[in-house]
Amino acid sequence: MDEHKENIHAKDVNVKMSNTREKTEKAKPCSRICPDEESAPQGSPSQSNSDFSHPVYKEIALANGHINRMSKEELRIKGVKDVMKKRLKSHYKKQKLLQSASEGGPTDTYYDYICVVDFEATCEEDNPSDFHHEIIEFPMVLINTHTLQIVDSFQAYVKPELNPQLSDFCVKLTGITQERELGTTYKYAILTDGAWDMSKFLNIQCRLSHIRYPQFAKKWINIRKSYGNFYKVPRTQTKLSTMLEKLGLKYEGRPHSGLDDSRNIARIALRMLQDGCQLRVNERIHAGQLLSVPSSAPVEGAPAPHSPRSRD
């Protein structure tokens, strides 16, 4: 979406500067984000905006190439002993810093971590000047500058409010679809490893955050109950690690990472479905109290998820 973002920004700049351009001679339109004219004087290499099209970069590249091809004897003849020292020092410094970073030691970086963000937003093929772009994807990648490793990542999709239906152009450009219409087109249910997630943690968090307990989370499948009833085992054998072991599965990922735990719980659910288990809601919360849902109760899907609402 980078090109599209730049085009969007360029259009905004063009709109804002249109009056100024009418008063001056014809100016070349910005195809990329224009630099600040005061901070980038006429003829400055920064005007190329990192595309290295300015002639000075070609001269530097040619000079570097020539220097790189020179022998030691030629360097001595040219009288550039200091250059050799500088290059050797630079090479040594780089190697030592890389070694230090791999061992968790210091580097010449300003920060311990760098968070890389690249939003995706609603868009049209030909965005009108008054079009409001809403964020639809919030991604982040965390870099450890000491180990030079990507150590974590995060991704969340956001439903736009002004234009809730993504355009065909936006879907094709970003690859983000709205196919999972849970609670409307498709029936779904929440599944948890035990009753605590909904009856305790979510319930308490809603109270602390002064928001109403969401309707879609008032009923759920407690996989521990389902597992125990289907495989006829006591409740003491329904811990996550035990269920995986009994099914011949190994835990994948980091224990107590919410996402990794969820993926492993999903693996158990898939195996149970493959073995013929009909997973269905077996617990609910009412007036803050945990209750069981009998197997004779009608099977109903959860309502469509919605944004949190205030308790006031």
Short mmCIF file of N, CA, C and O in Angstrom, two decimals, residues 2 5 7 26 72 95 97 99-100 115 131 133 150 158 160 165 199 201 224 265 284 286 288 301 306 311:
data_model
loop_
_atom_site.label_atom_id
_atom_site.label_comp_id
_atom_site.label_asym_id
_atom_site.label_seq_id
_atom_site.Cartn_x
_atom_site.Cartn_y
_atom_site.Cartn_z
N ASP A 2 2.24 1.07 -0.02
CA ASP A 2 3.13 2.22 0.08
C ASP A 2 2.90 3.24 -1.02
O ASP A 2 2.80 4.43 -0.79
N LYS A 5 -0.26 5.10 -0.46
CA LYS A 5 -0.13 6.09 0.61
C LYS A 5 0.56 7.35 0.09
O LYS A 5 0.17 8.46 0.38
N ASN A 7 0.73 8.38 -2.99
CA ASN A 7 -0.15 9.09 -3.91
C ASN A 7 -1.20 9.89 -3.16
O ASN A 7 -1.55 11.01 -3.53
N LYS A 26 4.86 27.29 -13.66
CA LYS A 26 4.52 25.87 -13.58
C LYS A 26 5.60 25.14 -12.79
O LYS A 26 6.77 25.28 -13.08
N LYS A 72 46.80 -2.21 -2.67
CA LYS A 72 47.47 -1.54 -1.55
C LYS A 72 48.57 -0.61 -2.06
O LYS A 72 48.78 0.48 -1.54
N GLN A 95 32.52 -5.33 12.71
CA GLN A 95 32.59 -6.73 13.09
C GLN A 95 32.45 -6.91 14.60
O GLN A 95 31.76 -7.82 15.07
N LEU A 97 30.96 -4.87 16.73
CA LEU A 97 29.60 -4.53 17.16
C LEU A 97 28.62 -5.65 16.83
O LEU A 97 27.71 -5.93 17.59
N GLN A 99 29.41 -8.82 16.66
CA GLN A 99 29.69 -9.87 17.64
C GLN A 99 29.09 -9.52 18.99
O GLN A 99 28.48 -10.36 19.67
N SER A 100 29.25 -8.26 19.38
CA SER A 100 28.71 -7.80 20.66
C SER A 100 27.20 -7.91 20.69
O SER A 100 26.60 -8.33 21.68
N CYS A 115 10.05 -0.29 17.17
CA CYS A 115 8.72 -0.78 16.81
C CYS A 115 8.40 -0.35 15.38
O CYS A 115 8.28 0.85 15.10
N PHE A 131 -12.22 12.50 1.12
CA PHE A 131 -12.32 11.11 1.59
C PHE A 131 -11.54 10.94 2.90
O PHE A 131 -10.39 11.37 3.01
N HIS A 133 -9.71 8.55 5.41
CA HIS A 133 -9.08 7.23 5.50
C HIS A 133 -9.14 6.72 6.93
O HIS A 133 -8.67 7.40 7.85
N ILE A 150 14.12 -10.00 15.21
CA ILE A 150 12.71 -9.66 15.40
C ILE A 150 12.21 -10.52 16.55
O ILE A 150 12.24 -11.76 16.47
N VAL A 158 -9.27 -3.69 12.22
CA VAL A 158 -10.23 -2.75 12.80
C VAL A 158 -11.36 -2.52 11.80
O VAL A 158 -11.10 -2.26 10.62
N PRO A 160 -13.92 -0.32 10.04
CA PRO A 160 -14.15 1.13 9.85
C PRO A 160 -15.59 1.51 10.16
O PRO A 160 -16.50 0.69 10.01
N GLN A 165 -18.06 -0.87 4.75
CA GLN A 165 -17.88 -1.86 3.68
C GLN A 165 -16.66 -1.48 2.85
O GLN A 165 -16.62 -0.41 2.24
N SER A 199 -15.98 -15.95 33.00
CA SER A 199 -16.70 -15.69 34.26
C SER A 199 -15.89 -14.87 35.25
O SER A 199 -16.46 -14.19 36.10
N PHE A 201 -12.04 -13.33 34.52
CA PHE A 201 -11.16 -12.30 33.97
C PHE A 201 -11.92 -11.24 33.16
O PHE A 201 -11.76 -10.04 33.39
N ARG A 224 -12.67 -28.10 28.69
CA ARG A 224 -12.33 -29.08 29.72
C ARG A 224 -13.53 -29.97 30.03
O ARG A 224 -13.38 -31.19 30.18
N ILE A 265 -5.00 -24.93 22.25
CA ILE A 265 -6.38 -25.31 22.60
C ILE A 265 -7.16 -25.62 21.33
O ILE A 265 -7.96 -26.56 21.29
N ARG A 284 -22.46 -20.57 30.88
CA ARG A 284 -22.90 -19.20 30.62
C ARG A 284 -22.75 -18.37 31.89
O ARG A 284 -22.55 -18.91 32.99
N HIS A 286 -24.67 -15.23 34.08
CA HIS A 286 -25.91 -14.45 34.24
C HIS A 286 -25.84 -13.69 35.55
O HIS A 286 -25.62 -14.28 36.61
N GLY A 288 -23.55 -11.97 36.67
CA GLY A 288 -22.24 -12.15 37.28
C GLY A 288 -21.99 -13.53 37.84
O GLY A 288 -20.93 -13.78 38.42
N GLY A 301 -26.23 -19.71 18.27
CA GLY A 301 -24.94 -19.07 18.03
C GLY A 301 -24.85 -17.76 18.79
O GLY A 301 -25.86 -17.17 19.17
N HIS A 306 -19.45 -6.57 18.93
CA HIS A 306 -19.61 -5.13 18.74
C HIS A 306 -18.62 -4.39 19.63
O HIS A 306 -17.98 -5.00 20.50
N ARG A 311 -21.01 1.40 30.85
CA ARG A 311 -21.99 0.91 31.81
C ARG A 311 -22.94 2.03 32.23
O ARG A 311 -23.97 1.79 32.84
#
